[in-house]
mmCIF file of C-alpha atoms and ligand atoms in Angstrom:
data_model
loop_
_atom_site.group_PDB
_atom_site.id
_atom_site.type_symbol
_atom_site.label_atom_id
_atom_site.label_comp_id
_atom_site.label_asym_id
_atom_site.label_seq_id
_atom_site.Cartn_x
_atom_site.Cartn_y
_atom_site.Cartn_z
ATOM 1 C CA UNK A 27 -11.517 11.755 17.212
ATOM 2 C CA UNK A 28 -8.751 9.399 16.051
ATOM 3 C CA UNK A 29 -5.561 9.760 15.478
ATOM 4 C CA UNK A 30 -2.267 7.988 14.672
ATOM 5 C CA UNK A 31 1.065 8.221 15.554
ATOM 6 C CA UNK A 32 2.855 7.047 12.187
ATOM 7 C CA UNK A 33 6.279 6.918 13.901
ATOM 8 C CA UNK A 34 6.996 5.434 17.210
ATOM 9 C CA UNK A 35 9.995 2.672 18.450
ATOM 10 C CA UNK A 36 7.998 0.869 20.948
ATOM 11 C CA UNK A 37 11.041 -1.240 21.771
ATOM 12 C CA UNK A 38 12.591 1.310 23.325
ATOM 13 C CA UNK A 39 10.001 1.689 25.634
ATOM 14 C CA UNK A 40 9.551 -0.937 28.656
ATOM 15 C CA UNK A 41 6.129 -0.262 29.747
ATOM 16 C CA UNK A 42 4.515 -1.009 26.486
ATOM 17 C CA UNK A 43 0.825 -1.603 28.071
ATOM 18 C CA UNK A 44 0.723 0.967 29.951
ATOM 19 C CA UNK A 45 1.841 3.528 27.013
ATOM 20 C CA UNK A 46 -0.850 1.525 24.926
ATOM 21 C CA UNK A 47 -3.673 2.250 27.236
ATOM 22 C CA UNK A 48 -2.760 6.022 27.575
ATOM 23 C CA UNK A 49 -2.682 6.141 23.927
ATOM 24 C CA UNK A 50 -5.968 4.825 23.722
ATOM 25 C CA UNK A 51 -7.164 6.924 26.722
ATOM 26 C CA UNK A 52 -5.537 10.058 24.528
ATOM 27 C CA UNK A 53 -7.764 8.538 21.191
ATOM 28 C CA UNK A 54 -4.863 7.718 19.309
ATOM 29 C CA UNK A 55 -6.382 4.011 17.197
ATOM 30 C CA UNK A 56 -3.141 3.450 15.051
ATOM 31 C CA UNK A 57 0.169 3.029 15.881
ATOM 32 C CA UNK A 58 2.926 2.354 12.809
ATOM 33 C CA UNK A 59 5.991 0.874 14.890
ATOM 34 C CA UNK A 60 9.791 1.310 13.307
ATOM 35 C CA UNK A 61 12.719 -0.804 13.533
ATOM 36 C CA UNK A 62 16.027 0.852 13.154
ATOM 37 C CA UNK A 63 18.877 -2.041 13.044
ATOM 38 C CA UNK A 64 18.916 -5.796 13.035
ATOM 39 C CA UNK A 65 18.158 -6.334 16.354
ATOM 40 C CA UNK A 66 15.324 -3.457 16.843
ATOM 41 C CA UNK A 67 13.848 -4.778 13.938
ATOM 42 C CA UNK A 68 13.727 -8.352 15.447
ATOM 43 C CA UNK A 69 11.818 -6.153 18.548
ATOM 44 C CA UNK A 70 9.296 -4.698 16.824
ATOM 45 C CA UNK A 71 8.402 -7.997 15.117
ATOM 46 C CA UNK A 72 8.159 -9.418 18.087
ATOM 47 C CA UNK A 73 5.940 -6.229 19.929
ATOM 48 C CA UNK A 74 3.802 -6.752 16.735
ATOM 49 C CA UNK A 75 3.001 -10.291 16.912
ATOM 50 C CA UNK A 76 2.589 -10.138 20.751
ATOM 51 C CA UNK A 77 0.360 -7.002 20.677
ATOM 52 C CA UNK A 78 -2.996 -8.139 19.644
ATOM 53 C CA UNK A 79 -5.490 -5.704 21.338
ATOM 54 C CA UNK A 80 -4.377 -2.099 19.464
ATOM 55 C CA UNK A 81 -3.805 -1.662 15.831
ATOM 56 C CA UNK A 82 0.146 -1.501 15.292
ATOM 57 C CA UNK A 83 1.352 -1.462 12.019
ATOM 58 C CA UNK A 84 4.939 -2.642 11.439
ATOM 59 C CA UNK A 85 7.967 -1.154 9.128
ATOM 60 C CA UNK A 86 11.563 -2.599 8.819
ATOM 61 C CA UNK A 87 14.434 -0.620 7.672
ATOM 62 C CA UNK A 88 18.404 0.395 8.621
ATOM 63 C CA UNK A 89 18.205 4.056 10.033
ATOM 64 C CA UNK A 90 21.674 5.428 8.783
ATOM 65 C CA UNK A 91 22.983 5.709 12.639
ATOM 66 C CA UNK A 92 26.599 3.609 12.073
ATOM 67 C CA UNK A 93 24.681 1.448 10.078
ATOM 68 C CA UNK A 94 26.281 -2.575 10.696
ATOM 69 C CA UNK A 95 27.594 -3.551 7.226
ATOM 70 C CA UNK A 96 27.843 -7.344 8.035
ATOM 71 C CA UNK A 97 23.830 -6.645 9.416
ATOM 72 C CA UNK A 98 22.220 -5.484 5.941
ATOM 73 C CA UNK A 99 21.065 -9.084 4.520
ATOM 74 C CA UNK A 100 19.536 -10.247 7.430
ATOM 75 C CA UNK A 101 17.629 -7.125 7.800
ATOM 76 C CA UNK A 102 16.776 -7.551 3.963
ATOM 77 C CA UNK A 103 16.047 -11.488 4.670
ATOM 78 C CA UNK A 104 13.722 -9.985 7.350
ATOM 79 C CA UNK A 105 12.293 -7.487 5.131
ATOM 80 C CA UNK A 106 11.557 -10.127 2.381
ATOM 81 C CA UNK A 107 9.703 -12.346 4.945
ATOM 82 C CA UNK A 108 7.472 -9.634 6.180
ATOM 83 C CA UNK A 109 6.993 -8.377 2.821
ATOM 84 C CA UNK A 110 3.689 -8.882 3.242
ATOM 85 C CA UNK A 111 3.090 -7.532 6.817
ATOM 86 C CA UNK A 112 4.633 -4.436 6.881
ATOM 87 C CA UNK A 113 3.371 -1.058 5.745
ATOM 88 C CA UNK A 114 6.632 0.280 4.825
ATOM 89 C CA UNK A 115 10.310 0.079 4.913
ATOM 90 C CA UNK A 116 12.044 2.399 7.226
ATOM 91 C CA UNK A 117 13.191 4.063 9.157
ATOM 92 C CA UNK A 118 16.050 4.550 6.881
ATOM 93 C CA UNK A 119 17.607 7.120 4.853
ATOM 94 C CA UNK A 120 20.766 9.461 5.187
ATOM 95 C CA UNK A 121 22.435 11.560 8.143
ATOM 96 C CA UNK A 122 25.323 13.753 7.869
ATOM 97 C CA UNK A 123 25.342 14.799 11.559
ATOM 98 C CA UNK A 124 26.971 11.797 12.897
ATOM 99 C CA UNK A 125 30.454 11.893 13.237
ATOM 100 C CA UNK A 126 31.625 9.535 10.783
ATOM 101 C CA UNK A 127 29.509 10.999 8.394
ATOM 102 C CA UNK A 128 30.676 14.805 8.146
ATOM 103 C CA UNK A 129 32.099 14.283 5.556
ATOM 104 C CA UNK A 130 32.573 12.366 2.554
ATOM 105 C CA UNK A 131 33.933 9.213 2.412
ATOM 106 C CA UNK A 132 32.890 5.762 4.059
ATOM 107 C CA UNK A 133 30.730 6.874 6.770
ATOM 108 C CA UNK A 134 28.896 8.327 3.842
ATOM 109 C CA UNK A 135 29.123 5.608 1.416
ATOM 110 C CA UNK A 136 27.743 3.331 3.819
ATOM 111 C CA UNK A 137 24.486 4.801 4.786
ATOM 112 C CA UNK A 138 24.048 5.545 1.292
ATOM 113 C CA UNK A 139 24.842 1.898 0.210
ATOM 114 C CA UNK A 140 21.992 0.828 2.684
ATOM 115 C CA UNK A 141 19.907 3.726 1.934
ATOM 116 C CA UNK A 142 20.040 2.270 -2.029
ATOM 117 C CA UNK A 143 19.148 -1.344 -1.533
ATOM 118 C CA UNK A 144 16.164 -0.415 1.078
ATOM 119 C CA UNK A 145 14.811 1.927 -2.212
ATOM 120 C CA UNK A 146 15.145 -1.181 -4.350
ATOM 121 C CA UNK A 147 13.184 -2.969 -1.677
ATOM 122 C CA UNK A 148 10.459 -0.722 -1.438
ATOM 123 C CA UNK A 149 10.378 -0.882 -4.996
ATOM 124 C CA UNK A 150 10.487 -4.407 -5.585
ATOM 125 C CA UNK A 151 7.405 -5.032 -2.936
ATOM 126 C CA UNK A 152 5.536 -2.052 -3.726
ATOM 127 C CA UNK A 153 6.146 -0.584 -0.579
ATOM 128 C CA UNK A 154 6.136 3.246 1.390
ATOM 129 C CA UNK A 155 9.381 4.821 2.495
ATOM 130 C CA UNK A 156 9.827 6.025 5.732
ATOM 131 C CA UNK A 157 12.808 8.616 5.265
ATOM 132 C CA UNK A 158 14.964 10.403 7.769
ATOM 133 C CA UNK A 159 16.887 12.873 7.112
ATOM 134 C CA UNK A 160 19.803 15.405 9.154
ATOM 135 C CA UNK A 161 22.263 17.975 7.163
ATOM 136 C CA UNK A 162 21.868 15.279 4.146
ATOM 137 C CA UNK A 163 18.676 17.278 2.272
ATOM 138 C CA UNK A 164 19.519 16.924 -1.054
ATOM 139 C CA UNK A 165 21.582 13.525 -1.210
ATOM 140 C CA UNK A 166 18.412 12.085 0.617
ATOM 141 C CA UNK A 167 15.815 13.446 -2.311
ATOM 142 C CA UNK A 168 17.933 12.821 -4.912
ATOM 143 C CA UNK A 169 18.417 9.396 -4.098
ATOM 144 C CA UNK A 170 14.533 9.001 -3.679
ATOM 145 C CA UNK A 171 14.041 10.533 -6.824
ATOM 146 C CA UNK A 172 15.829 8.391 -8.782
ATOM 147 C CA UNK A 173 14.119 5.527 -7.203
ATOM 148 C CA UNK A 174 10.639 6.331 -8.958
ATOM 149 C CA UNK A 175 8.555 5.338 -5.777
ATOM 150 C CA UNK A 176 5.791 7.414 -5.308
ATOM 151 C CA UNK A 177 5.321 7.266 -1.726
ATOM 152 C CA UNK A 178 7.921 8.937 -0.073
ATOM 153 C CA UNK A 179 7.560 10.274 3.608
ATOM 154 C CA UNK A 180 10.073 12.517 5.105
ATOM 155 C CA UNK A 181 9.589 11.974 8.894
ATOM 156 C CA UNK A 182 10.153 15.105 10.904
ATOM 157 C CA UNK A 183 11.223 17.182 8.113
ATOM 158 C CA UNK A 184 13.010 20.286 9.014
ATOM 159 C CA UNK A 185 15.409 20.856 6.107
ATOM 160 C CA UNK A 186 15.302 24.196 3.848
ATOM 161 C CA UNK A 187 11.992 25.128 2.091
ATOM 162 C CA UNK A 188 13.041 25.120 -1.241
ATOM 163 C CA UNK A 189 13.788 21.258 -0.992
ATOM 164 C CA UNK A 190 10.900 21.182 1.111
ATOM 165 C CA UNK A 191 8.874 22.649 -2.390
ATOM 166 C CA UNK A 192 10.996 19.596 -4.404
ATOM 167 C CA UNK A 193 9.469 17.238 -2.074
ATOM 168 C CA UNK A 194 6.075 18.224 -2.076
ATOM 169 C CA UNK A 195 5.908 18.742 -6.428
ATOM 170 C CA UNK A 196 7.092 14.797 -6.019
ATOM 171 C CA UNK A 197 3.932 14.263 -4.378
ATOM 172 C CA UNK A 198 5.495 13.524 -1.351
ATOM 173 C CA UNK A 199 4.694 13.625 2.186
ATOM 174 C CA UNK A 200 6.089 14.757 5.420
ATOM 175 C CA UNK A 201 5.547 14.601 9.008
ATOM 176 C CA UNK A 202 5.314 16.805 11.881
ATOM 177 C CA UNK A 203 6.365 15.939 15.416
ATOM 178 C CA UNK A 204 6.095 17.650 19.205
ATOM 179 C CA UNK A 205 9.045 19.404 18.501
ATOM 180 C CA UNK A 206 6.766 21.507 16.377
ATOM 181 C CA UNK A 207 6.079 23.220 19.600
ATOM 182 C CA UNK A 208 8.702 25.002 20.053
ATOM 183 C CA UNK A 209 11.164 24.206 16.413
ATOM 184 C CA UNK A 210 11.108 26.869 13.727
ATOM 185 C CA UNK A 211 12.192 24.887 11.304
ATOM 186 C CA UNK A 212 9.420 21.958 11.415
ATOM 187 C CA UNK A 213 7.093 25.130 12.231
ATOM 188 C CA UNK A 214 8.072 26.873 8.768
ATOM 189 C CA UNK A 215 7.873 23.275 7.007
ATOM 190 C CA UNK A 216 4.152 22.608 8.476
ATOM 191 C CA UNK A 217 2.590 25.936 7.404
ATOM 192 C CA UNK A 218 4.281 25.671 4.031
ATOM 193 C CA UNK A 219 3.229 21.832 3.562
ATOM 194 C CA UNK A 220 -0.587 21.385 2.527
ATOM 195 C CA UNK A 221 -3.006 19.942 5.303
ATOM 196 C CA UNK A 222 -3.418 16.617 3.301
ATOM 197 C CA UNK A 223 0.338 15.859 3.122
ATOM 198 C CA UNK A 224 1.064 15.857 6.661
ATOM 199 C CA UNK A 225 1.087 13.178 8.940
ATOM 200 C CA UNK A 226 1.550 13.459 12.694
ATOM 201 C CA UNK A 227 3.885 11.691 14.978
ATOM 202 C CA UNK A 228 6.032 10.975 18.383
ATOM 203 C CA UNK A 229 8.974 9.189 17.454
ATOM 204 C CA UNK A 230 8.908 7.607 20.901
ATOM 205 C CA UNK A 231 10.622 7.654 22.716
ATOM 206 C CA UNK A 232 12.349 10.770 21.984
ATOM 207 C CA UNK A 233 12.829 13.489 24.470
ATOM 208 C CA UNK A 234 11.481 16.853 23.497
ATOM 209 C CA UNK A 235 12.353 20.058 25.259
ATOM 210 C CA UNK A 236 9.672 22.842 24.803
ATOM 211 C CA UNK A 237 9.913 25.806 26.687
ATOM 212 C CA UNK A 238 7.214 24.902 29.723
ATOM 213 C CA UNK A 239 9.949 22.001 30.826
ATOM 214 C CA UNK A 240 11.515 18.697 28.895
ATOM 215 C CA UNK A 241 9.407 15.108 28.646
ATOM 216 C CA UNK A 242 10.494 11.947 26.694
ATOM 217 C CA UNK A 243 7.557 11.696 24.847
ATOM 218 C CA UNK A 244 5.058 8.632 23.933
ATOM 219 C CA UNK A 245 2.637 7.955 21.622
ATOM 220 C CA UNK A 246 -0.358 9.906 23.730
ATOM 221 C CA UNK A 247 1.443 13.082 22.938
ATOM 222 C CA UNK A 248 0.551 12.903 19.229
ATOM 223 C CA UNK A 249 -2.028 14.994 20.080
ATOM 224 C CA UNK A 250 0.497 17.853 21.566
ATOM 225 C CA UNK A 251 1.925 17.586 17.809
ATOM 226 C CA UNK A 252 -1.863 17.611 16.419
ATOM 227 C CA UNK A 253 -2.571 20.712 18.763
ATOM 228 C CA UNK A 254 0.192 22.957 18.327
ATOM 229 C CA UNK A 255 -0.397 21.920 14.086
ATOM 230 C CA UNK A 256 -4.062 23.406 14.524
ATOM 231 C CA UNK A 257 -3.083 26.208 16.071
ATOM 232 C CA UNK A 258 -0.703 27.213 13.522
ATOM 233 C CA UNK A 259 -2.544 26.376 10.522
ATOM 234 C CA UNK A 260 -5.534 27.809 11.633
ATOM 235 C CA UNK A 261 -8.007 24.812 10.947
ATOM 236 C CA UNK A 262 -9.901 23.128 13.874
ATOM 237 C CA UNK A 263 -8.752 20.620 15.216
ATOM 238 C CA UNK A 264 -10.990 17.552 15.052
ATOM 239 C CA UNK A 265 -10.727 18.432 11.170
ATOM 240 C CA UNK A 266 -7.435 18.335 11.347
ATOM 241 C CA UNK A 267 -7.524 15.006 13.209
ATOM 242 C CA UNK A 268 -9.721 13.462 10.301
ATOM 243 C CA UNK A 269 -7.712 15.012 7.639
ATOM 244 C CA UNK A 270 -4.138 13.581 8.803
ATOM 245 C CA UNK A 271 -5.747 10.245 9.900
ATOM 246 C CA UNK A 272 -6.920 9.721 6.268
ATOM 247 C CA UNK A 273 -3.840 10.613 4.784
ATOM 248 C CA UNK A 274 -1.835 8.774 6.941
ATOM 249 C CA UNK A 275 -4.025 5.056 6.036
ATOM 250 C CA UNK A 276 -3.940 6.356 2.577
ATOM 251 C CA UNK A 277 -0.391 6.617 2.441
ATOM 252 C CA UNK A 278 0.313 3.342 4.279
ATOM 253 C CA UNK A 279 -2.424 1.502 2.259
ATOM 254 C CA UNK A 280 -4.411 0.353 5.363
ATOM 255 C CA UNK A 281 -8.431 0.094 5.038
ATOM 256 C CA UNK A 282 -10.367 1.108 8.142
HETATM 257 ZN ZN1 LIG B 7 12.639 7.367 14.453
#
């Protein structure tokens, strides 16, 4: 079996070889790594270039927590550099949970000013988008729509279905993480969501809180997210594996 774990911030982790090796020990082969601000992304360049003995794939973005105005061209300089080392730009995209953000006005305008220029990115270097999205459904698709990319992912999706059905006539994708263990809301959006347009992922280091007692989670657990997905979709499991590890290099454009 492989798998991969197509969203994980390794630079928030410190024991990166030690997470590597249980990832490896767990058969997950693919890693895609996400920077989140200026200096994150600087990390995960650096984790990428150090890394040489497991296959981590890079993407550079401005995730739209109190996104740093006087940041966004040097994390567009850096985006432009890598252009042709990165799989995809993200994480970015729109969240109306945060505080400033509630409601509109410039907490808003900001993320969606980022938001903007890192669609014009990924459609100026032909690349994925790696999309996340709280309380900001709609703004978040509409704004992809009108980008015309193609390859969209919404990472941990857990917004309302009938966006969810939006998303998925755009041919786009979404992904599922551990918190599909226990959340009804990325459990409704997995069994509505065809086998071949989810992906699976961590989002290391986050700290999930099922039922049988809380972890902060690494990229080894893909494989609770892959288990609990089998389960509830009824297809076995090693399929599954194969199936989501396909679409995943498919979507990111990587040969293997
Ligand atoms: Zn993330």
């Amino acid at each position: 079996m492989k798998l991969f774990d197509t969203h994980a911030h390794l630079n928030q982790i410190d024991d990166i070889d030690g997470v590597l090796r249980r990832a490896r020990e767990a058969e997950v082969d693919k890693i895609l790594i996400a920077g989140l601000d200026l200096d994150s992304n600087r990390e995960v360049i650096k984790i990428y270039n150090s890394i040489k003995n497991f296959n981590l794939y890079l993407a550079l973005g401005i995730h739209p927590y109190r996104p740093q105005k006087d940041t966004f061209k040097e994390v567009y300089a850096l985006i432009e550099e890598h252009k042709d080392t990165i799989v995809a730009i993200g994480e970015t995209g729109l969240d109306y949970t945060y505080k400033e953000a509630r409601e509109e006005g410039p907490g808003r305008d900001l993320q969606k000013e980022a938001f903007k220029s890192q669609l014009a990115l990924a459609q100026k270097f032909d690349k994925p988008v790696i999309v996340h999205s709280r309380e900001a459904w709609n703004d978040c698709f509409e704004m992809v729509k009108e980008s015309h990319l193609s390859k969209v992912l919404f990472h941990w999706y857990t917004g309302p279905l009938d966006i969810l059905e939006s998303i998925l006539s755009k041919g786009y994708y979404i992904s599922v993480s551990p918190a599909i263990e226990y959340s009804k809301q990325a459990q409704e959006a997995a069994l509505r969501a065809p086998n071949d347009r989810i992906l699976l992922e961590t989002d290391s280091p986050v700290r999930y809180r099922p039922p049988s007692g809380s972890y902060i989670c690494e990229p080894k657990d893909v494989i609770k997210t892959l288990e609990k997905l089998s389960e509830l979709k009824k297809i076995d499991k090693e399929e599954l594996a194969k199936i989501t590890y396909i679409s995943s290099c498919s979507f990111f454009n990587i040969t293997d």
